[in-house]
Coordinates of C-alpha atoms in Angstrom, one line a residue:
Chain A
X196 CA -30.6 -4.1 6.1
X197 CA -27.2 -3.2 8.1
X198 CA -25.5 -6.3 9.0
X199 CA -25.5 -7.9 12.6
X200 CA -22.7 -7.7 14.5
X201 CA -22.0 -11.3 15.9
X202 CA -19.6 -12.1 18.6
X203 CA -18.4 -15.6 18.7
X204 CA -16.7 -16.3 22.5
X205 CA -17.1 -18.9 25.3
X206 CA -20.2 -18.2 26.9
X207 CA -19.4 -18.7 30.7
X208 CA -16.3 -16.4 31.1
X209 CA -15.6 -12.5 30.3
X210 CA -12.2 -13.4 29.0
X211 CA -11.1 -12.1 25.8
X212 CA -14.8 -11.2 24.8
X213 CA -15.1 -8.9 27.1
X214 CA -13.3 -6.4 25.8
X215 CA -15.6 -6.8 22.5
X216 CA -18.7 -7.0 24.9
X217 CA -17.9 -3.8 26.5
X218 CA -17.2 -1.8 23.1
X219 CA -20.8 -2.8 22.0
X220 CA -22.3 -2.1 25.4
X221 CA -20.6 1.1 25.7
X222 CA -21.6 2.4 22.1
X223 CA -25.2 1.2 22.5
X224 CA -25.0 -1.0 19.5
X225 CA -27.0 -4.4 19.1
X226 CA -24.6 -7.4 18.6
X227 CA -25.5 -11.1 19.3
X228 CA -23.3 -13.1 21.7
X229 CA -24.1 -16.1 19.6
X230 CA -22.9 -18.5 22.3
X231 CA -25.1 -17.4 24.6
X232 CA -28.1 -17.0 22.7
X233 CA -30.6 -19.7 23.2
X234 CA -32.9 -21.2 20.4
X235 CA -30.8 -20.0 17.9
X236 CA -29.6 -22.5 15.0
X237 CA -25.7 -22.9 15.1
X238 CA -25.7 -21.2 18.7
X239 CA -23.4 -22.3 21.3
X240 CA -20.1 -23.9 21.2
X241 CA -20.5 -25.6 18.0
X242 CA -21.0 -22.3 16.3
X243 CA -17.7 -20.9 17.7
X244 CA -15.7 -24.0 17.1
X245 CA -17.4 -24.2 13.2
X246 CA -14.9 -21.3 12.9
X247 CA -11.8 -23.3 13.4
X248 CA -13.1 -26.3 11.7
X249 CA -14.6 -24.9 8.8
X250 CA -12.4 -26.2 5.8
X251 CA -13.0 -23.2 3.0
X252 CA -13.1 -20.2 5.2
X253 CA -10.2 -17.8 3.7
X254 CA -9.8 -16.3 7.2
X255 CA -9.8 -19.2 9.8
X256 CA -9.7 -17.7 13.5
X257 CA -6.8 -19.1 15.5
X258 CA -8.7 -18.6 18.6
X259 CA -11.7 -16.8 19.9
X260 CA -13.1 -14.4 20.0
X261 CA -14.4 -13.8 16.8
X262 CA -16.4 -11.3 15.0
X263 CA -18.6 -11.9 12.3
X264 CA -19.6 -8.8 10.5
X265 CA -21.5 -9.4 6.8
X266 CA -18.8 -11.5 5.1
X267 CA -16.2 -10.5 7.4
X268 CA -14.7 -13.1 9.8
X269 CA -12.0 -11.1 12.3
X270 CA -10.4 -12.6 15.1
X271 CA -7.8 -11.3 17.6
X272 CA -9.3 -9.2 20.3
X273 CA -7.0 -5.9 19.5
X274 CA -8.1 -6.6 15.5
X275 CA -11.8 -6.7 16.5
X276 CA -11.6 -3.6 18.3
X277 CA -9.7 -1.7 15.6
X278 CA -12.1 -3.0 13.2
X279 CA -14.9 -2.2 15.4
X280 CA -13.6 1.4 16.5
X281 CA -14.7 3.8 13.9
X282 CA -17.7 1.8 13.4
X283 CA -18.8 2.5 17.1
X284 CA -17.6 5.7 17.3
X285 CA -15.0 4.6 19.7
X286 CA -11.6 6.1 18.2
X287 CA -10.7 9.2 17.2
X288 CA -10.4 10.4 13.3
X289 CA -7.4 10.5 11.5
X290 CA -4.2 7.8 11.4
X291 CA -2.3 9.1 14.3
X292 CA -5.1 8.7 16.7
X293 CA -6.4 5.2 15.5
X294 CA -2.8 4.3 15.3
X295 CA -1.9 5.3 18.8
X296 CA -4.8 3.7 20.6
X297 CA -4.5 0.5 18.6
X298 CA -0.9 0.6 20.2
X299 CA -2.1 1.0 23.6
X300 CA -4.7 -1.6 23.0
X301 CA -1.7 -3.9 22.1
X302 CA -0.1 -3.2 25.2
X303 CA -3.1 -3.8 27.3
X304 CA -3.1 -7.1 25.5
X305 CA 0.0 -8.1 26.7
X306 CA -1.0 -7.5 29.9
X307 CA -3.8 -9.8 29.7
X308 CA -1.7 -12.6 28.7
X309 CA 0.4 -11.8 31.7
X310 CA -2.4 -11.7 34.1
X311 CA -3.5 -14.8 32.4
X312 CA -0.1 -16.6 32.7
X313 CA 0.0 -15.7 36.4
X314 CA -2.0 -18.9 36.9
X315 CA -1.1 -21.1 33.9
X316 CA 2.6 -20.0 33.6
X317 CA 3.5 -23.9 32.2
X318 CA 0.7 -24.7 29.9
X319 CA -3.2 -23.8 29.2
X320 CA -3.5 -27.5 28.7
X321 CA -2.9 -28.2 32.5
X322 CA -4.9 -27.4 35.4
X323 CA -3.8 -24.6 37.6
X324 CA -3.5 -27.2 40.6
X325 CA -0.7 -28.8 38.2
X326 CA 1.6 -25.7 38.3
X327 CA 0.7 -23.9 41.3
X328 CA 4.1 -23.9 42.5
X329 CA 5.1 -22.1 39.0
X330 CA 2.4 -19.8 39.3
X331 CA 3.3 -18.4 42.7
X332 CA 6.5 -17.2 41.6
X333 CA 5.4 -16.0 38.0
X334 CA 2.4 -13.9 40.1
X335 CA 5.1 -12.9 42.5
X336 CA 6.8 -11.2 39.6
X337 CA 3.5 -9.9 38.1
X338 CA 3.0 -8.2 41.4
X339 CA 6.1 -6.7 41.9
X340 CA 7.5 -5.9 38.6
X341 CA 5.2 -6.0 35.6
X342 CA 1.5 -4.9 37.0
X343 CA 3.1 -1.6 38.6
X344 CA 5.2 -1.2 35.6
X345 CA 2.4 -1.4 33.0
X346 CA 0.0 0.8 35.5
X347 CA 3.0 3.5 35.3
X348 CA 2.9 3.5 31.5
X349 CA -1.1 4.1 31.5
X350 CA -0.5 6.8 34.4
X351 CA 1.9 8.3 31.9
X352 CA -0.1 8.1 28.8
X353 CA -3.4 10.0 30.9
X354 CA -1.2 12.7 32.4
X355 CA 0.2 14.0 29.1
X356 CA -3.1 13.2 27.1
X357 CA -4.5 15.6 30.2
X358 CA -2.1 18.1 29.6
X359 CA -2.3 18.1 26.0
X360 CA -6.4 17.9 25.8
X361 CA -6.7 20.7 28.6
X362 CA -10.2 19.4 29.2
X363 CA -11.3 18.1 32.2
X364 CA -12.2 14.8 30.9
X365 CA -10.2 12.1 31.3
X366 CA -9.1 9.7 28.5
X367 CA -5.9 7.5 26.8
X368 CA -6.5 9.3 23.8
X369 CA -8.0 12.6 22.6
X370 CA -10.7 14.1 24.5
X371 CA -13.1 11.4 23.9
X372 CA -13.8 7.5 25.2
X373 CA -12.3 5.4 23.3
X374 CA -12.0 1.4 23.3
X375 CA -8.6 1.7 25.0
X376 CA -10.7 3.9 27.9
X377 CA -12.8 0.5 27.9
X378 CA -10.1 -2.3 27.8
X379 CA -7.8 -0.5 30.5
X380 CA -11.2 0.0 32.7
X381 CA -11.2 -4.1 32.3
X382 CA -7.9 -4.8 32.9
X383 CA -7.9 -2.9 36.2
X384 CA -11.0 -4.4 37.1
X385 CA -9.7 -7.8 36.5
X386 CA -6.7 -7.4 38.1
X387 CA -8.6 -5.9 41.0
X388 CA -10.9 -9.2 41.3
X389 CA -7.4 -11.3 40.7
X390 CA -5.1 -9.6 43.0
X391 CA -6.9 -7.3 45.3
X392 CA -4.2 -6.5 47.6
X393 CA -1.2 -6.3 45.4
X394 CA -3.6 -3.9 42.6
X395 CA -4.9 -1.4 45.3
X396 CA -1.4 -1.1 46.3
X397 CA -0.2 -0.5 42.8
X398 CA -3.0 2.0 42.0
X399 CA -1.8 4.3 45.1
X400 CA 1.2 4.9 42.4
X401 CA -1.8 5.4 39.3
X402 CA -4.2 7.9 40.4
X403 CA -5.6 8.8 37.3
X404 CA -5.7 5.3 36.0
X405 CA -8.2 4.6 39.1
X406 CA -9.6 7.7 37.9
X407 CA -10.4 6.3 34.7
X408 CA -11.5 3.1 35.9
X409 CA -14.1 4.8 38.3
X410 CA -15.2 7.3 35.4
X411 CA -15.9 4.0 32.9
X412 CA -17.9 2.2 35.5
X413 CA -20.0 5.3 36.0
X414 CA -20.9 5.7 32.1
X415 CA -24.7 5.7 31.7
X416 CA -24.5 2.6 29.4
X417 CA -21.8 0.8 30.9
X418 CA -23.4 1.2 34.3
X419 CA -26.3 -0.1 33.6
X420 CA -24.7 -3.3 31.5
X421 CA -22.4 -4.1 34.3
X422 CA -25.6 -4.4 36.8
X423 CA -27.2 -6.6 34.2
X424 CA -27.6 -10.3 33.6
X425 CA -25.4 -9.8 30.2
X426 CA -22.5 -8.8 32.6
X427 CA -21.0 -12.3 32.9
X428 CA -19.1 -12.4 37.1
X429 CA -15.4 -13.1 36.9
X430 CA -15.0 -16.6 37.7
X431 CA -12.0 -19.4 38.0
X432 CA -12.3 -20.3 34.4
X433 CA -11.6 -17.1 32.9
X434 CA -8.5 -14.7 32.4
X435 CA -8.5 -12.9 36.0
X436 CA -8.5 -15.6 38.7
X437 CA -8.9 -14.9 42.6
X438 CA -6.4 -17.4 44.0
X439 CA -5.8 -15.7 47.1
X440 CA -2.4 -17.5 47.6
X441 CA -1.5 -15.8 44.3
X442 CA -2.0 -12.3 45.9
X443 CA 0.4 -12.5 49.0
Chain B
X287 CA 13.1 15.3 1.3
X288 CA 11.0 12.7 2.3
X289 CA 11.9 11.6 6.2
X290 CA 14.2 8.6 6.9
X291 CA 12.9 5.7 8.5
X292 CA 14.3 5.1 12.2
X293 CA 14.4 1.8 14.1
X294 CA 15.3 1.8 17.6
X295 CA 15.8 -1.6 19.1
X296 CA 18.5 -3.3 21.0
X297 CA 21.8 -3.7 19.0
X298 CA 22.8 -7.2 19.8
X299 CA 19.7 -9.3 19.3
X300 CA 17.0 -10.1 16.5
X301 CA 14.3 -10.1 18.9
X302 CA 11.1 -8.5 17.9
X303 CA 13.4 -5.8 16.0
X304 CA 14.2 -8.2 13.4
X305 CA 10.7 -8.4 12.4
X306 CA 10.8 -4.6 11.2
X307 CA 14.3 -5.2 9.6
X308 CA 13.0 -7.5 7.5
X309 CA 10.5 -5.6 6.3
X310 CA 12.7 -2.8 5.6
X311 CA 15.2 -5.2 3.8
X312 CA 13.0 -7.0 1.5
X313 CA 11.5 -3.6 0.4
X314 CA 14.9 -2.2 -0.1
X315 CA 14.2 1.0 1.5
X316 CA 16.8 2.9 3.5
X317 CA 16.6 2.9 7.4
X318 CA 18.5 3.8 10.3
X319 CA 19.0 1.0 12.9
X320 CA 19.8 3.5 15.3
X321 CA 21.4 1.6 18.0
X322 CA 24.0 0.1 15.9
X323 CA 24.9 3.6 14.0
X324 CA 28.0 4.7 15.0
X325 CA 29.4 8.2 15.3
X326 CA 25.8 9.6 15.0
X327 CA 24.6 11.9 18.1
X328 CA 22.0 10.2 20.1
X329 CA 22.8 6.7 18.6
X330 CA 23.1 3.5 20.8
X331 CA 21.3 2.8 23.7
X332 CA 20.7 6.2 25.3
X333 CA 19.0 7.4 21.8
X334 CA 16.8 4.2 22.6
X335 CA 15.9 4.7 26.1
X336 CA 15.0 8.3 25.5
X337 CA 12.1 7.5 24.0
X338 CA 10.6 5.8 27.4
X339 CA 12.3 8.4 29.8
X340 CA 11.3 11.6 27.6
X341 CA 8.6 13.6 29.4
X342 CA 6.7 15.2 27.2
X343 CA 6.2 12.6 23.7
X344 CA 2.5 12.4 23.7
X345 CA 2.7 8.6 22.5
X346 CA 5.7 7.1 24.9
X347 CA 6.6 3.4 23.9
X348 CA 6.3 0.7 26.5
X349 CA 9.3 -1.2 25.1
X350 CA 11.1 -1.4 22.0
X351 CA 11.3 -1.9 18.9
X352 CA 10.3 1.7 18.3
X353 CA 10.0 3.2 14.7
X354 CA 10.3 6.9 14.3
X355 CA 9.2 8.5 11.1
X356 CA 9.0 12.1 11.1
X357 CA 7.0 13.4 13.9
X358 CA 5.6 9.8 14.4
X359 CA 6.7 7.5 17.2
X360 CA 5.1 4.2 16.9
X361 CA 5.9 0.8 19.3
X362 CA 4.5 -2.5 19.4
X363 CA 5.9 -4.7 16.3
X364 CA 2.6 -5.5 14.9
X365 CA 1.6 -1.8 14.6
X366 CA 4.5 -0.7 13.3
X367 CA 4.2 -3.4 10.4
X368 CA 0.7 -2.2 10.1
X369 CA 2.1 1.3 9.5
X370 CA 4.7 0.1 7.2
X371 CA 2.7 -2.3 4.8
X372 CA 1.5 0.1 2.4
X373 CA 4.1 2.5 2.5
X374 CA 7.0 -0.6 1.8
X375 CA 4.2 -2.1 -0.3
X376 CA 4.2 -5.2 2.0
X377 CA 0.5 -5.7 2.5
X378 CA -2.5 -6.0 -0.1
X379 CA -5.0 -2.7 -1.1
X380 CA -8.2 -2.6 0.8
X381 CA -9.2 -3.2 4.5
X382 CA -9.9 -7.1 3.8
X383 CA -6.3 -7.7 3.2
X384 CA -4.7 -5.3 5.5
X385 CA -6.9 -6.5 8.5
X386 CA -6.6 -10.2 7.5
X387 CA -2.5 -9.7 7.4
X388 CA -2.5 -7.9 10.6
X389 CA -4.8 -10.5 12.4
X390 CA -1.8 -12.9 11.2
X391 CA 1.0 -10.8 12.3
X392 CA -1.0 -10.8 15.8
X393 CA -0.9 -14.6 15.8
X394 CA 2.6 -14.7 14.9
X395 CA 3.2 -12.5 17.7
X396 CA 1.6 -14.7 20.1
X397 CA 3.8 -17.4 19.2
X398 CA 6.8 -15.3 19.4
X399 CA 6.1 -14.6 23.3
X400 CA 5.4 -18.1 23.7
X401 CA 8.6 -19.2 22.1
X402 CA 10.5 -16.4 24.4
X403 CA 8.5 -17.7 27.7
X404 CA 10.0 -21.2 26.9
X405 CA 13.1 -19.8 28.6
X406 CA 11.8 -17.3 30.7
X407 CA 8.7 -18.6 32.0
X408 CA 8.9 -17.1 35.2
X409 CA 10.2 -13.7 34.8
X410 CA 12.0 -11.7 32.5
X411 CA 13.9 -10.0 35.3
X412 CA 15.6 -13.4 36.1
X413 CA 18.1 -15.6 34.8
X414 CA 17.3 -18.5 32.6
X415 CA 19.7 -20.7 35.2
X416 CA 16.9 -19.3 37.7
X417 CA 13.9 -20.8 36.1
X418 CA 15.3 -23.7 34.2
X419 CA 13.4 -26.2 35.9
X420 CA 10.1 -24.3 34.8
X421 CA 11.6 -23.7 31.6
X422 CA 11.9 -27.5 30.9
X423 CA 8.0 -27.9 31.5
X424 CA 6.8 -24.8 29.3
X425 CA 9.2 -26.1 26.7
X426 CA 7.7 -29.2 26.7
X427 CA 4.4 -28.0 26.1
X428 CA 5.4 -25.6 23.2
X429 CA 7.1 -28.5 21.4
X430 CA 4.4 -30.7 21.9
X431 CA 1.1 -28.4 21.9
X432 CA 1.6 -25.0 20.7
X433 CA 4.1 -25.2 18.1
X434 CA 2.1 -27.8 16.0
X435 CA -1.0 -25.8 16.5
X436 CA 0.6 -22.9 15.5
X437 CA 2.3 -24.6 12.3
X438 CA -1.1 -26.1 11.6
X439 CA -2.8 -22.9 11.2
X440 CA -0.4 -21.1 8.8
X441 CA -0.5 -24.4 7.1
X442 CA -4.2 -24.0 6.4
X443 CA -4.3 -20.5 5.5
X444 CA -1.6 -21.4 2.9
X445 CA -3.3 -24.1 1.7
X446 CA -6.8 -22.0 1.5
X447 CA -4.8 -18.9 0.1
X448 CA -3.1 -21.3 -2.7
X449 CA -6.6 -22.5 -4.1
X450 CA -7.9 -19.2 -4.4
X451 CA -5.4 -17.3 -5.6
X452 CA -4.7 -20.1 -7.8
X453 CA -1.2 -18.7 -8.8
X454 CA 2.0 -21.2 -8.3
X455 CA 3.7 -18.5 -5.8
X456 CA 2.7 -19.1 -2.2
X457 CA 2.0 -16.5 0.1
X458 CA -0.4 -15.9 3.1
X459 CA -2.5 -13.2 1.8
X460 CA -3.4 -12.9 -2.0
X461 CA -0.7 -13.1 -4.6
X462 CA 2.4 -11.5 -3.4
X463 CA 4.6 -11.1 -0.7
X464 CA 3.7 -9.3 2.5
X465 CA 5.0 -8.8 5.9
X466 CA 3.3 -11.6 7.4
X467 CA 5.1 -13.9 4.9
X468 CA 8.2 -12.4 6.5
X469 CA 7.3 -12.6 9.9
X470 CA 6.3 -16.3 9.3
X471 CA 9.9 -17.0 7.7
X472 CA 11.4 -15.4 10.9
X473 CA 9.5 -17.6 13.4
X474 CA 10.2 -20.5 11.4
X475 CA 13.7 -19.6 11.4
X476 CA 14.1 -18.7 15.1
X477 CA 12.1 -22.1 15.8
X478 CA 14.6 -24.1 13.4
X479 CA 17.6 -22.4 15.7
X480 CA 15.9 -22.9 19.2
X481 CA 14.4 -26.3 18.8
X482 CA 15.8 -28.0 16.0
X483 CA 14.6 -31.3 16.5
X484 CA 11.2 -30.4 17.4
X485 CA 10.9 -27.9 14.7
X486 CA 12.0 -30.1 11.8
X487 CA 9.7 -32.8 13.2
X488 CA 6.6 -30.4 13.5
X489 CA 7.6 -29.2 9.9
X490 CA 7.2 -32.6 8.2
X491 CA 3.3 -31.8 8.8
X492 CA 3.1 -28.1 7.7
X493 CA 5.3 -28.8 3.9
X494 CA 3.5 -25.2 2.5
X495 CA 5.0 -23.5 5.7
X496 CA 8.6 -25.1 5.0
X497 CA 8.2 -24.1 1.3
X498 CA 7.1 -20.6 2.2
X499 CA 10.2 -20.4 4.9
X500 CA 12.7 -21.3 2.2
X501 CA 11.3 -19.1 -0.4
X502 CA 11.6 -16.3 1.5
X503 CA 15.0 -17.0 2.3
X504 CA 16.0 -17.3 -1.2
X505 CA 14.2 -13.9 -1.9
X506 CA 16.7 -11.9 -3.9
X507 CA 17.2 -8.8 -1.4
X508 CA 16.2 -11.3 1.5
X509 CA 19.3 -13.7 1.0
X510 CA 21.4 -10.7 0.4
X511 CA 20.8 -9.5 4.0
X512 CA 20.7 -12.9 5.5
X513 CA 24.2 -13.1 4.1
X514 CA 25.2 -9.7 5.3
X515 CA 26.7 -8.1 8.6
X516 CA 23.6 -6.4 9.1
X517 CA 21.8 -9.9 10.0
X518 CA 22.8 -10.5 13.7
X519 CA 23.4 -14.3 14.5
X520 CA 20.6 -15.9 16.6
X521 CA 22.3 -15.7 20.0
X522 CA 21.5 -16.6 23.8
X523 CA 20.1 -13.3 24.7
X524 CA 17.3 -12.9 22.2
X525 CA 14.0 -14.6 21.8
X526 CA 14.9 -17.8 20.0
X527 CA 17.7 -19.2 22.4
X528 CA 19.0 -22.8 21.8
X529 CA 19.4 -24.5 25.0
X530 CA 19.5 -28.2 24.1
X531 CA 18.0 -29.4 27.3
X532 CA 14.8 -27.4 25.9
X533 CA 14.6 -29.5 22.9
X534 CA 14.3 -32.9 24.1

C-alpha cells in the first residue's frame, strides 16, 4: 500500500497550506488534511504542533504547512511543492523545467509574504489594529509598486512561454499545467480578494495573468474543489485579508 | 572546456549574493563576480540589468542574485544554491539530504528577509530615514521574538544532527559541510553586525549555533576569503545594517 499524503496546516484558513491543497486537488490525488479531519486520533491542532515539539524528529518544521509522506516530514511550501511536483504530475521532466518552476514558485512565495505583511508590517504577534497606521503605508507601496512589478514579471514569462511553446494553451512553464500555474492562480485570487480595486487595475496591464487565472479556475477538478466545502473561504485570519482601508 | 560560473549581483554589498559567493569560496571553485570585474565587456551593472530587460530570455530573473552557467540563467538564492550544491560538493547525496538542506536554506532566507525588513518595514523604495519609526517597532519584534525563535530552531537541528551523526564535527545536515552551514554562518555574522547586543544575548541560548559559526569562520578556504579583498565589508546599503537605535 502506498503511503497516504498528510497535510498538516491550520484548519480555518487557506494560508500557505492552500498552495499544497490546490496541487492535490488539481492532480486528483487523495490526501488527508489532518487538522480538519474529525474523529482521527492526533488530528486537529495538537497533531500539527507535535511536529514542532517532538524532540527527536530529525527534520523538525519551523512552521506549517508540513507534509508527511511515509517517513518524510517536509516543511516550507515551495519545498513541499518541489517534492510533490513530479509525484503528482505537476511539473515538467528534466532539471531545467523543475528548477525554473521552483524558481517561479519561490518568487510567488515572496509575493505572498509581502501581501501578508501589508496587514502585519510590524509583527505577526500583534493584532492588525495595533499596526494599522503602518499597514496603510505598506499596503500603499504594495499596491503601487510591488504588485504591478510582480504581475509584470509573470506576464513576461507567460508571453515568452507562449511564443516558445507555440500551443494555444497558456502555462508558465512548457505546455502543461504545473504547480506554479496553480500557485499564481491562488496569488491572483488572494489579491483580488484583499485588494479588489488595486488588483483589477493592475491586471489591466497583465492580461495573460488574468487569462491564466481564469483558465485554472475552469480546470475541471479545480472548479469542483473551489465550489466544495473543502475550499475554505477567504477570511480575516488568513494571509489575504480584505481591509477596505488598505485598498485605497 | 567547462563553462565558468558567473554570479551577477550588486558589486558594493554582500547582500543575498554573499550566500552564493560563500559557496564558491568554500568549495574553492573559480567563478566570475561579473559586476565587480573590471575590463570585461558587459561587466558591471549593465550586464546585471540586461537579464531583466532582455526580451527573449525564457527564464528572466525577477531580482538578483543571478547565476549564469552555460545556457542556464538561475535566480533566487535558494534555487541557485540547490543547483550548485551537488556540483560544488556542498550537499549530501540522495533526495532526503538535498531536500532537507534546501528546506533549511529556505528558512534562512525567510530570516534574512525579516532582518532586512527591520530597516525597511514599509518599502524598499523609500530611505530608512523615511520609515525610521516603523523600523524601531519592527526591529524590536525581530530582536525579542523572531531572532530567538530562528536561533532556537537551528540549535535544535544541530543538536539532533549531532546525536544522529555521532561525529565530533558540527553540521546542520549529516557529517559534512553543506551550503546551509555556510548560510547560517552568514546569517549569524550579519545579525552580529546589525544587532550586536541582541544577537550576542540570543546566542547565549544557542551555543551550538555559535560554535558552528566559529568553525565555519575557521574553515581554511573561508578564513582566507574573509580576510581577502573579495569579501565586501558590511555596510549600510546591504541587508544587515548597523543602526544602533535598532539594537536597543
